[in-house]
Coordinates of C-alpha atoms and ligand atoms in Angstrom, one line a residue:
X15 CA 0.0 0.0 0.0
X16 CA 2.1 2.7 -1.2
X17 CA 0.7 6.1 -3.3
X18 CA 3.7 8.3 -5.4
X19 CA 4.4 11.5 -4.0
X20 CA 3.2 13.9 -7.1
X21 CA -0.6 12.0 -7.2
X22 CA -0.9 12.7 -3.2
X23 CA -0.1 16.2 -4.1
X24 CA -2.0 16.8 -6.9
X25 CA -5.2 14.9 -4.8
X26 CA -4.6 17.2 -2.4
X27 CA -3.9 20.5 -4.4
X28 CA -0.5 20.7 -2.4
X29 CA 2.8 21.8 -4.5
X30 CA 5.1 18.3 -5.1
X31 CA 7.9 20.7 -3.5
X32 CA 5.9 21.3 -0.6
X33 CA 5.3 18.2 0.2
X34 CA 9.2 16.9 -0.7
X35 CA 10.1 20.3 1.7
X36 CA 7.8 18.5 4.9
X37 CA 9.3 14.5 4.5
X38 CA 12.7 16.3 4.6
X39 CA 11.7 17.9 7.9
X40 CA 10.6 14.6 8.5
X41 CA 13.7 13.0 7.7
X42 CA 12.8 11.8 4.5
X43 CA 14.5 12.1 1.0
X44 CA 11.7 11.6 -1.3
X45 CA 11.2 12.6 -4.9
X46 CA 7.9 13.5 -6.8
X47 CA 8.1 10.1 -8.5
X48 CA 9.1 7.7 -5.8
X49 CA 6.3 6.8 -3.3
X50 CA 5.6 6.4 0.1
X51 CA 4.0 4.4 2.4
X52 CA 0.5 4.4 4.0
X53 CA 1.5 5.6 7.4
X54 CA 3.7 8.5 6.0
X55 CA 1.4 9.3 3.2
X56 CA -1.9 9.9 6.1
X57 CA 0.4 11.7 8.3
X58 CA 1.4 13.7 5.7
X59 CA -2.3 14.5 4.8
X60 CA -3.5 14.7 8.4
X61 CA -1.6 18.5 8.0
X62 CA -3.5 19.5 5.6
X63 CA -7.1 18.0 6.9
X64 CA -7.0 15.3 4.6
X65 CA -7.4 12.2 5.2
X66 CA -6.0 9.2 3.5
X67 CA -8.1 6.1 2.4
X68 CA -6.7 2.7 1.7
X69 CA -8.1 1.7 -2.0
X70 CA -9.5 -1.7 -1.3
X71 CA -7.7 -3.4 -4.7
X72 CA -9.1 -7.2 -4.2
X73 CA -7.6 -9.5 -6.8
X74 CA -10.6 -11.8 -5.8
X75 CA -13.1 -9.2 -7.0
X76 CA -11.8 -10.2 -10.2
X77 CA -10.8 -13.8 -10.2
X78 CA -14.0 -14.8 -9.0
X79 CA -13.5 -18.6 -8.1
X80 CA -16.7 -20.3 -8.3
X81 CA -16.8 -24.6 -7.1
X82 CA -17.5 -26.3 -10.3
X83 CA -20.8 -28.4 -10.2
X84 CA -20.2 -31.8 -10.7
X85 CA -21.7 -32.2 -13.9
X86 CA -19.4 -29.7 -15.3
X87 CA -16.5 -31.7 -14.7
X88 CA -14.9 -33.6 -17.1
X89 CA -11.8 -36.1 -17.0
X90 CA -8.2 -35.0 -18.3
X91 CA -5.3 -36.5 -19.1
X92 CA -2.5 -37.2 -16.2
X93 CA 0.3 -35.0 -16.0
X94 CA 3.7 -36.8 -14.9
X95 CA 6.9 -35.9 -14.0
X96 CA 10.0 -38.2 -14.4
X97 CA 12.5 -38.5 -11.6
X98 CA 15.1 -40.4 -10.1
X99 CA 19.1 -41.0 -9.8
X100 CA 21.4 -39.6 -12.3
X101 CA 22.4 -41.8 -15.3
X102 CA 19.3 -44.2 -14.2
X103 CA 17.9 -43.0 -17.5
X104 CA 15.3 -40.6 -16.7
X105 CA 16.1 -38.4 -20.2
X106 CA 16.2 -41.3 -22.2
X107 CA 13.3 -43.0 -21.0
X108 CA 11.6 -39.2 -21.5
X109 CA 12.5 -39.1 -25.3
X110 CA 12.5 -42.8 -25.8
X111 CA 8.7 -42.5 -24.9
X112 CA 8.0 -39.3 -26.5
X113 CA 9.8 -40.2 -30.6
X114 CA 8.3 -44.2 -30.2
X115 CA 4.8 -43.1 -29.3
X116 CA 4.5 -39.6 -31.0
X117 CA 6.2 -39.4 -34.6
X118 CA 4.2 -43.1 -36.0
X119 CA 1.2 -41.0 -34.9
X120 CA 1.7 -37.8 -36.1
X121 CA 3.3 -38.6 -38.9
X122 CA 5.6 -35.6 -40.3
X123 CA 4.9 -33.5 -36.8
X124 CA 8.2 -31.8 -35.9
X125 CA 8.5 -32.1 -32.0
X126 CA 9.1 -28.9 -30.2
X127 CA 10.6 -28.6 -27.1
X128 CA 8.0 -26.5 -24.9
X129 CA 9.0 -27.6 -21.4
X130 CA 5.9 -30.2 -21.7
X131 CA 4.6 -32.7 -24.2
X132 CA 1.7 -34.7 -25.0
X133 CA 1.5 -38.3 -25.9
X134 CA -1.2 -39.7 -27.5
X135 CA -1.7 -43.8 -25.9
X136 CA -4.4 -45.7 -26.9
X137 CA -7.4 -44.8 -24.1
X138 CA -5.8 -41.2 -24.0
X139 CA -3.4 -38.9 -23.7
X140 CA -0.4 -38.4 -21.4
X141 CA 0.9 -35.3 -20.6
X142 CA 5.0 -35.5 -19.8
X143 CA 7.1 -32.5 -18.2
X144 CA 10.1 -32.4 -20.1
X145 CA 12.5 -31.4 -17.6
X146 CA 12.5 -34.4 -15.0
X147 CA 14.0 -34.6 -11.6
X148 CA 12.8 -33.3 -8.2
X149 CA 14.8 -30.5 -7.9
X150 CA 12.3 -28.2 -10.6
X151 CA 9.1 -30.2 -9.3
X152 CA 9.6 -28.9 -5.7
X153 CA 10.9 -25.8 -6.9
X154 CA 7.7 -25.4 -8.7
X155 CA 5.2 -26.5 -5.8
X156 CA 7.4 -23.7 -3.7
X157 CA 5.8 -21.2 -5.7
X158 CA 2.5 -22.4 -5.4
X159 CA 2.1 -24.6 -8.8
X160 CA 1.1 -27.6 -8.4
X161 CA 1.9 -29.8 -11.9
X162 CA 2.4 -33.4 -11.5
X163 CA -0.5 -35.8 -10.9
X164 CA 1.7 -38.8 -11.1
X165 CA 5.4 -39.6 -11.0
X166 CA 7.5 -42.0 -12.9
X167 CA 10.6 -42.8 -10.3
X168 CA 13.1 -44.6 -12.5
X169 CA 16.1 -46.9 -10.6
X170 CA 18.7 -48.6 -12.6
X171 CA 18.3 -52.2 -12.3
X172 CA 22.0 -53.0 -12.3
X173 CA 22.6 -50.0 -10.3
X174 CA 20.1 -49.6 -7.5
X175 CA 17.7 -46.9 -4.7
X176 CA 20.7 -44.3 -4.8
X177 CA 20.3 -41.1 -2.3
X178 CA 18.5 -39.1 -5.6
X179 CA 15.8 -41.7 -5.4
X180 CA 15.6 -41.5 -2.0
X181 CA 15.2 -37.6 -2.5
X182 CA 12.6 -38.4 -5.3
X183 CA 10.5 -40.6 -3.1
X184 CA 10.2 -38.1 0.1
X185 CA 10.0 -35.0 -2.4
X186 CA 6.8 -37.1 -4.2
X187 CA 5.5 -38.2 -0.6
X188 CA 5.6 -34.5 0.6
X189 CA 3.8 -33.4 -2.2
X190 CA 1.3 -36.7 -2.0
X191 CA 1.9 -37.7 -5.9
X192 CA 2.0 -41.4 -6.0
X193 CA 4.6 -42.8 -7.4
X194 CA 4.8 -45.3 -10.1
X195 CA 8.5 -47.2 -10.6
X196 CA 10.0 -47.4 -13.8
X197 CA 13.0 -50.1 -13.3
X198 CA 15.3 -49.1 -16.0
X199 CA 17.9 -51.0 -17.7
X200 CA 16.9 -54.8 -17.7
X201 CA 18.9 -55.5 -20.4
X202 CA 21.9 -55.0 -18.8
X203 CA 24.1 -57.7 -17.5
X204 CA 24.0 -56.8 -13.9
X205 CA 20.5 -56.3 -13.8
X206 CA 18.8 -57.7 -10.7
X207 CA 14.9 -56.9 -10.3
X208 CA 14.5 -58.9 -6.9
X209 CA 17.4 -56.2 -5.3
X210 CA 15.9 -53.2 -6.7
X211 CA 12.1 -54.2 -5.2
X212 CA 14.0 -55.1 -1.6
X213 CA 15.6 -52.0 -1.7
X214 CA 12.1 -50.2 -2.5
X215 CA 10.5 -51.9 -0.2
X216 CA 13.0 -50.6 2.4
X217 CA 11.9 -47.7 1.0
X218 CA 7.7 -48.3 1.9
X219 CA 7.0 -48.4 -1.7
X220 CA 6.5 -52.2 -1.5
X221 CA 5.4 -54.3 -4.7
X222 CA 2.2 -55.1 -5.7
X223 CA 4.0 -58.9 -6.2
X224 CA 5.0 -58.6 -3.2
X225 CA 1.5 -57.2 -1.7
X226 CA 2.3 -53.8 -1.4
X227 CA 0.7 -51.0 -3.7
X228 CA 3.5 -49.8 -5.5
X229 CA 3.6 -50.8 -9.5
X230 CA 6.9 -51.8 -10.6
X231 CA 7.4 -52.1 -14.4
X232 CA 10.4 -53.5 -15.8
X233 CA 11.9 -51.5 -18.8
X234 CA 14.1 -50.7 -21.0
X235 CA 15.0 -47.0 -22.4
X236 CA 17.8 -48.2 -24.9
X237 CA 16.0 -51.4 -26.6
X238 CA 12.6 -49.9 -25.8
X239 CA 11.1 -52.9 -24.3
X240 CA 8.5 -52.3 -21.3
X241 CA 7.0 -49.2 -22.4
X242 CA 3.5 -49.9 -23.5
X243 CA 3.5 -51.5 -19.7
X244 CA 4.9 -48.4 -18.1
X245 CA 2.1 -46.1 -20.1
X246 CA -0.8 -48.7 -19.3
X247 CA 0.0 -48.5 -15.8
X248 CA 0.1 -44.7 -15.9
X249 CA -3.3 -44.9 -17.7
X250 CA -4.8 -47.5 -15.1
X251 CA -3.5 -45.1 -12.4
X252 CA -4.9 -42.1 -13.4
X253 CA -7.7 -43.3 -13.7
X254 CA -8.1 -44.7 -10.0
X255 CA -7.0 -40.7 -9.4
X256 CA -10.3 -39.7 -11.5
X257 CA -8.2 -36.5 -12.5
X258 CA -11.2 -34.0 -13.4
X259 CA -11.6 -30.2 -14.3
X260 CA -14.2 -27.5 -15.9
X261 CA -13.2 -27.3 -19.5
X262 CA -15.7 -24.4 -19.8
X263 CA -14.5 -21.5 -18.1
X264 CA -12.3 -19.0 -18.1
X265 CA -8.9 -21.2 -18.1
X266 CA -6.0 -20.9 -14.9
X267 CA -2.9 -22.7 -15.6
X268 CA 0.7 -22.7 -14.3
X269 CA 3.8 -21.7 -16.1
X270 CA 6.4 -24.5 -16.8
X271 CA 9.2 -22.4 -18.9
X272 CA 9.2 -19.3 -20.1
X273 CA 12.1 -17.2 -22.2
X274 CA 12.4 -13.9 -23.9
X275 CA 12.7 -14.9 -28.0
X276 CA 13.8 -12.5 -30.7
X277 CA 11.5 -11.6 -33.0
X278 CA 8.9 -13.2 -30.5
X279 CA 9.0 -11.4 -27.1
X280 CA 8.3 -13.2 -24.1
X281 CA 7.3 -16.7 -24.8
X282 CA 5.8 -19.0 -22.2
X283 CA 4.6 -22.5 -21.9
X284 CA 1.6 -22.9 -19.7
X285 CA 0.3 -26.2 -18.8
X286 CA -3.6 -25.6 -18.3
X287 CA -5.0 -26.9 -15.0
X288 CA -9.0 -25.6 -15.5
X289 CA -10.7 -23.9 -17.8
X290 CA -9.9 -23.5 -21.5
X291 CA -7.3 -21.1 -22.5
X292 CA -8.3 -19.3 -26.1
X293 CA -6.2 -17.1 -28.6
X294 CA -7.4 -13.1 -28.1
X295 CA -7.9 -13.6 -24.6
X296 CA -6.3 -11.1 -21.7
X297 CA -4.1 -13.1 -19.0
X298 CA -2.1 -12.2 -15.8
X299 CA 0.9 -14.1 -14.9
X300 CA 2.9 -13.1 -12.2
X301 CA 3.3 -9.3 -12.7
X302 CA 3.1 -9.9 -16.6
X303 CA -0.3 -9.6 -18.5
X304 CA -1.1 -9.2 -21.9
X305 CA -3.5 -10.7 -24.6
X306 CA -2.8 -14.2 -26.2
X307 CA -1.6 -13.3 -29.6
X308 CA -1.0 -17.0 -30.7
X309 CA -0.3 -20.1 -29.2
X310 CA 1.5 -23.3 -30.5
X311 CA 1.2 -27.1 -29.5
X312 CA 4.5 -28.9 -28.6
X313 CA 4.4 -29.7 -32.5
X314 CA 5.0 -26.2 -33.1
X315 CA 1.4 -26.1 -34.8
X316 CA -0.8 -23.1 -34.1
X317 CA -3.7 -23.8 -32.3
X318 CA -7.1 -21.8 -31.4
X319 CA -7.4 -23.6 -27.8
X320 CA -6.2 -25.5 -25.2
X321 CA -8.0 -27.3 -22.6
X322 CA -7.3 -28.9 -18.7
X323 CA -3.7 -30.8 -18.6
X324 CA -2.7 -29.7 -22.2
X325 CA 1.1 -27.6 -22.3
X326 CA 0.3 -24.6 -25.0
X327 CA 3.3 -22.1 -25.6
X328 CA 2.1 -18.5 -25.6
X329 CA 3.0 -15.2 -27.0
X330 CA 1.6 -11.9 -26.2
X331 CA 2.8 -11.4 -22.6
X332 CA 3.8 -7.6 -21.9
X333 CA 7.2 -9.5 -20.1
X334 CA 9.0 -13.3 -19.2
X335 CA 7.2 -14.7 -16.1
X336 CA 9.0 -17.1 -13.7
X337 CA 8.1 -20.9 -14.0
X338 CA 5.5 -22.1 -11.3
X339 CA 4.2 -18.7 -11.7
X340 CA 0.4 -19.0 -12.2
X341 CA -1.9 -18.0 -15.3
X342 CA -5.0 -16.5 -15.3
X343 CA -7.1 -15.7 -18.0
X344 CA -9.4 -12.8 -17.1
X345 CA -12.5 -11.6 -18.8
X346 CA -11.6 -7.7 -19.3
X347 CA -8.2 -6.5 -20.9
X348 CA -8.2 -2.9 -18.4
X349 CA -8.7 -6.1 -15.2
X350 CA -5.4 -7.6 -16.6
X351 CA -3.6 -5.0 -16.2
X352 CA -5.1 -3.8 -13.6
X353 CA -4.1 -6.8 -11.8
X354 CA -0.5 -6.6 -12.9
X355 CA 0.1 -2.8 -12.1
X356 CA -0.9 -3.9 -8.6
X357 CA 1.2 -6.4 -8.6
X358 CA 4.2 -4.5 -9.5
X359 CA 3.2 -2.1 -7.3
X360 CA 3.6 -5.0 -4.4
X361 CA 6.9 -6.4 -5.6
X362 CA 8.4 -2.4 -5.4
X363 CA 7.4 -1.9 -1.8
X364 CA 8.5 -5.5 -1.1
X365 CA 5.2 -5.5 0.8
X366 CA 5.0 -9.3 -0.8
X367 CA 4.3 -10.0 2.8
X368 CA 6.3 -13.2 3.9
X369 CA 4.4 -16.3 4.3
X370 CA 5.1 -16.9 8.1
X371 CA 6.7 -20.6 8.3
X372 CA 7.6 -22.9 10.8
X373 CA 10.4 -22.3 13.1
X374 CA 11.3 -23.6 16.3
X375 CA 10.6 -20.4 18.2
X376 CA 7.0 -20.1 17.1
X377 CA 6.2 -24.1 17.3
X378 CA 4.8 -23.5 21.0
X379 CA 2.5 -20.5 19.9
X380 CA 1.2 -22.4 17.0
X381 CA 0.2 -25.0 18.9
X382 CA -1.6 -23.6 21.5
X383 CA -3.4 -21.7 18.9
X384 CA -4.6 -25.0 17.5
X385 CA -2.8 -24.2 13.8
X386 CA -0.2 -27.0 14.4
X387 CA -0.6 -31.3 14.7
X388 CA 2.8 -31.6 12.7
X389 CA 6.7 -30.4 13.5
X390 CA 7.8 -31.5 10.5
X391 CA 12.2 -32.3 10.2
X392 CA 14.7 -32.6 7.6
X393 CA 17.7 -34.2 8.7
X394 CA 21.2 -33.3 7.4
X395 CA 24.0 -34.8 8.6
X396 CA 27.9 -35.8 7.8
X397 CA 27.1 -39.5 8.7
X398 CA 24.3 -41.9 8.6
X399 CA 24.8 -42.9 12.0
X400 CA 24.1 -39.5 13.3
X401 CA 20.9 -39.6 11.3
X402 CA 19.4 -42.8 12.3
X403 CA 20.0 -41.4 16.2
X404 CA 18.6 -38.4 15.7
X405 CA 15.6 -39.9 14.0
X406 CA 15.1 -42.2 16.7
X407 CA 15.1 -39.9 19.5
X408 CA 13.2 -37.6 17.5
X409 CA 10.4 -39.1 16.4
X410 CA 9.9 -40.6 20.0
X411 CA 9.5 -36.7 20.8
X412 CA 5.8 -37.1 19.4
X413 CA 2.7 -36.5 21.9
X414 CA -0.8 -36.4 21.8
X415 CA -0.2 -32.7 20.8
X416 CA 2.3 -32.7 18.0
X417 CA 3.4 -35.6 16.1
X418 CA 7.3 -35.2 15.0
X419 CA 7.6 -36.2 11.4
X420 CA 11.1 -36.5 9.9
X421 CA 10.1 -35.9 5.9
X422 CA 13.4 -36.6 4.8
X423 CA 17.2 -37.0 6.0
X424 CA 20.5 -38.0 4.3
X425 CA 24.0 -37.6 4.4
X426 CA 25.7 -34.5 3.5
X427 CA 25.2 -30.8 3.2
X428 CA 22.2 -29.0 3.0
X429 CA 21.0 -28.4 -0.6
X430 CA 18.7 -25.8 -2.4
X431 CA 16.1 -29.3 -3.3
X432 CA 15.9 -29.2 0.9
X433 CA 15.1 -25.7 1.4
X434 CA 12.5 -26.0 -0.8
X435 CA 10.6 -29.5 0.8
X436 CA 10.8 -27.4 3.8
X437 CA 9.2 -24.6 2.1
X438 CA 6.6 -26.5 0.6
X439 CA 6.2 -29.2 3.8
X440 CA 6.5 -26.2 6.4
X441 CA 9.2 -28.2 7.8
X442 CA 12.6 -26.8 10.0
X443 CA 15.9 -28.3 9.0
X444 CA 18.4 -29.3 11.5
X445 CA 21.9 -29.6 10.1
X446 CA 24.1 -32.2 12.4
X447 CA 27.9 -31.3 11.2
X448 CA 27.1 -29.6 8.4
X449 CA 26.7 -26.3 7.1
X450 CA 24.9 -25.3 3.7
X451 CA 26.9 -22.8 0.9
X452 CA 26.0 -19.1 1.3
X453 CA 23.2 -19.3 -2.0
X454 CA 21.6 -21.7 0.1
X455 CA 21.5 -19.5 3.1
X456 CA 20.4 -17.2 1.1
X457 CA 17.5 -18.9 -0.4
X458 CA 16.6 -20.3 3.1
X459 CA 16.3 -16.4 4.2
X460 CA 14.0 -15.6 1.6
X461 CA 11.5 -18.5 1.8
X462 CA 11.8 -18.0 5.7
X463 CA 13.2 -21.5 6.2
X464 CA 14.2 -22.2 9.9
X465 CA 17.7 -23.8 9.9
X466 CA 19.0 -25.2 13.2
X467 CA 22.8 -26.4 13.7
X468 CA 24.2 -28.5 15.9
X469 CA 27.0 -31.0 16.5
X470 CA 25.5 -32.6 19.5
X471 CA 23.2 -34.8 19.3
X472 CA 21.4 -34.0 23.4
X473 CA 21.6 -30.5 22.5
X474 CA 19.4 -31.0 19.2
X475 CA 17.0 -33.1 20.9
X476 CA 17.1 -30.8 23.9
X477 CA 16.0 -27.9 21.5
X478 CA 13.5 -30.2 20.1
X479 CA 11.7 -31.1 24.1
X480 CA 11.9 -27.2 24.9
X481 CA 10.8 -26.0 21.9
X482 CA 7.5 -28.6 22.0
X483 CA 6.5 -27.7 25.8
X484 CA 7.5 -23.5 25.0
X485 CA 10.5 -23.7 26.7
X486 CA 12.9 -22.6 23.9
X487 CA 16.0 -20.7 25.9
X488 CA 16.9 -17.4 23.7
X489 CA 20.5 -19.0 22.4
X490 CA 19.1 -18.4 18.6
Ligands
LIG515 P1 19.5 -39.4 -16.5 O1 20.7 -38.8 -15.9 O2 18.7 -40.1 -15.5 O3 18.7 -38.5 -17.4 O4 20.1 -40.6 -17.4 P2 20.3 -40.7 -19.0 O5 19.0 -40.8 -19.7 O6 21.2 -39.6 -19.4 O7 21.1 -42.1 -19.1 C1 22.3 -42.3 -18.5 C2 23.1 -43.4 -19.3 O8 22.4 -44.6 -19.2 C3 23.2 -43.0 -20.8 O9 24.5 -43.4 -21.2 C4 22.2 -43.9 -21.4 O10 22.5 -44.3 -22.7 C5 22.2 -45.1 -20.5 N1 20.9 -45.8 -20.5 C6 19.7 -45.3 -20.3 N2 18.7 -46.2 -20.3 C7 19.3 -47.4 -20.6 C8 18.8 -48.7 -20.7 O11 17.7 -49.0 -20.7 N3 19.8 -49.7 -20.9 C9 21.1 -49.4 -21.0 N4 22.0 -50.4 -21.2 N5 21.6 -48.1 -20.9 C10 20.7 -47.1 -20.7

């Protein structure tokens, strides 16, 4: 809530210089075109009998979000993500999948790479996010979007449950996307299926041969074998997940990559979520808006419209917004921009107020107000021996109150991926040994992500009891 010096004065039929003259006296350097806050701004008016009103700007005057009736829903495609272990083939199984199933189809079609494609399977289509991995898909949840209805974890079989696809599972698990396992590589000598499902299992993603729930499907990205399987089960899946949305509406999607082109401006790829997205209409994305001048399938074909799950590139965005940022198409060009001036507005004054998260100081107060069940942990630590101890007298921390839940640990230092899952799982971090690179301090600062250190384990858990019963001393 700002307002720039020269409209206050003109509102009030004050001189600019006047008003510049008072701040100073006030001890303020301000020029006509900078602005000022609310507080200064009505104590500035209060001297000359004015009286300063907030403009109640609501964005949800404007994005009016109305529950869908049943009957308008209809089923979409799943939307899946790719991740595991580097080398276990999650890029090859990716384009493996996409030129096997795509180019006998779409004969002549010259794939594009959008940051998302669709393959057409024979009860429907599949939607893949081209840039696999958990790093981007936690990344992306951080700011809000929420992409993936299923993943694909791929393990090497003659490799094995490495700590990437340890990552993968707990980042999937956080974000409560079931997982699907792609066991990669069978036609290698080494393969050994029965090692990779123990080690899974280990892992609580037990087999369905085994009587777990977890599909397993042997494949193979290099002689392609194993891949109508993999998509079957993904079908079969989604539809347990009965993935529905309200194709007739103004459309809301997410952005997945964006880039500023020559010739082109800012293009973007936006993967739809509801509604249906059509050429000519006004959009906001972040602090971006603009009109959809054309839009392009990951075939590079112009197309008219694009409905729930589908990836559509875009052009006609005033600039490049950031990926996970989200979409909205918006009946009224002047409420797009609207919307976006505001927005800029907010980012200036860095009044993007701070989503408060959990830390150790506040866990007390939050649960005595009732907000918190969960103290959510992610352990770091040099060795796995300090890990499996401080899990264990951790986790026996848990009372009828708040139930300590360690979302994931590993060995070694604390990465931008973690900061993240504690972003998105409200979870602190507690670094045993181990101390994260300043960019990662840095990032942890801005999301508000609590990060604890220690290289004790008592004092750690010690934190932990005082913390739960509001006992917290003031060493932080
Ligand atoms: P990513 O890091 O998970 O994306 O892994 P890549 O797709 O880059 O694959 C890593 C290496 O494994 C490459 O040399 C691939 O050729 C190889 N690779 C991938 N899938 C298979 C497979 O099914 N069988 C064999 N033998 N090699 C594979």
């Amino acid at each position: 809530d700002t307002v720039v010096l020269s409209d206050l004065a003109k509102r009030m039929g004050v001189k600019g210089n006047e008003l510049i003259k008072r701040l100073m006296e006030m001890g303020m350097m301000v020029t006509l075109n900078q602005s000022i806050d609310y507080e200064t701004a009505e104590l500035l008016a209060s001297e000359y009998q004015f009286e300063v009103e907030k403009a109640a700007f609501e964005e949800e005057t404007i994005f009016q979000s109305e529950e869908d009736a049943p009957e308008q829903l209809r089923p979409r495609p799943p939307v899946v993500t790719i991740m595991g272990h580097v080398d276990h083939g999650k890029t090859s199984l990716l384009d493996v999948i996409r030129h096997s199933k795509i180019t006998e189809k779409e004969a002549g079609g010259i794939t594009q790479h959008i940051g998302a494609y669709r393959v057409p399977y024979e009860n429907g289509d599949i939607i893949f996010l081209d840039t696999p991995g958990h790093e981007a898909f936690t990344a992306m949840r951080a700011r809000g979007a929420k992409v993936t209805d299923l993943v694909i974890l791929v393990v090497a079989a003659d490799d094995g449950v490495m700590p990437q696809t340890i990552e993968a599972i707990d980042h999937s698990k956080a974000a409560g996307v079931p997982i699907i396992v792609a066991i990669n590589k069978i036609d290698k000598p080494g393969a050994d299926l029965d090692k990779i499902k123990r080690e899974l299992a280990e892992k609580d993603l037990v087999p369905e041969e085994w009587g777990g729930d977890t599909i397993c499907v042997p494949v193979s990205a290099k002689q392609e074998t194993g891949l109508d399987e993999l998509l079957e089960m993904v079908l079969l899946q989604s539809e347990v997940l009965e993935l529905k949305a309200n194709p007739s509406k103004l459309a809301r999607g997410f952005i997945v990559e964006s880039k500023l082109e020559t010739g082109r401006g800012p293009v973007a790829t936006v993967l739809i979520s509801e509604g249906t997205l059509h050429t000519g209409e006004p959009v906001v994305s972040g602090i971006y808006y603009g009109k959809i001048r054309a839009m392009f399938d990951d075939m590079g074909k112009a197309v008219k419209e694009a409905g729930p799950s589908y990836p559509v590139e875009i052009i006609g965005l005033s600039g490049v917004p950031m990926a996970g940022d989200e979409l909205m198409a918006v009946a009224d060009e002047k409420d797009a921009k609207q919307v976006s001036e505001h927005r800029m507005e907010k980012q200036r004054s860095k009044d993007l107020s701070k989503t408060t998260r959990m830390s150790l100081e506040s866990l007390y107060e939050k649960m005595q107000e009732g907000e918190v069940k969960d103290l959510n942990l992610i352990i770091k630590a040099d060795v796995q021996g300090s890990i499996e101890a401080l899990r264990d007298s951790l986790t026996k921390l848990s009372t009828d109150e708040v139930k300590v839940n360690v979302v994931h640990s590993a060995a070694g230092t604390i990465h931008e991926s973690d900061v993240s899952l504690a972003a998105v799982s409200n979870a602190i971090i507690l670094g045993f040994n181990v101390r994260p690179s300043a960019k990662v301090s840095h990032l942890a600062e801005d999301e508000n992500v609590d990060i604890k250190y220690y290289n004790v384990i008592y004092n750690a858990i010690k934190d932990i009891k005082d913390a739960m019963v509001g006992m917290m001393d003031s060493r932080f």
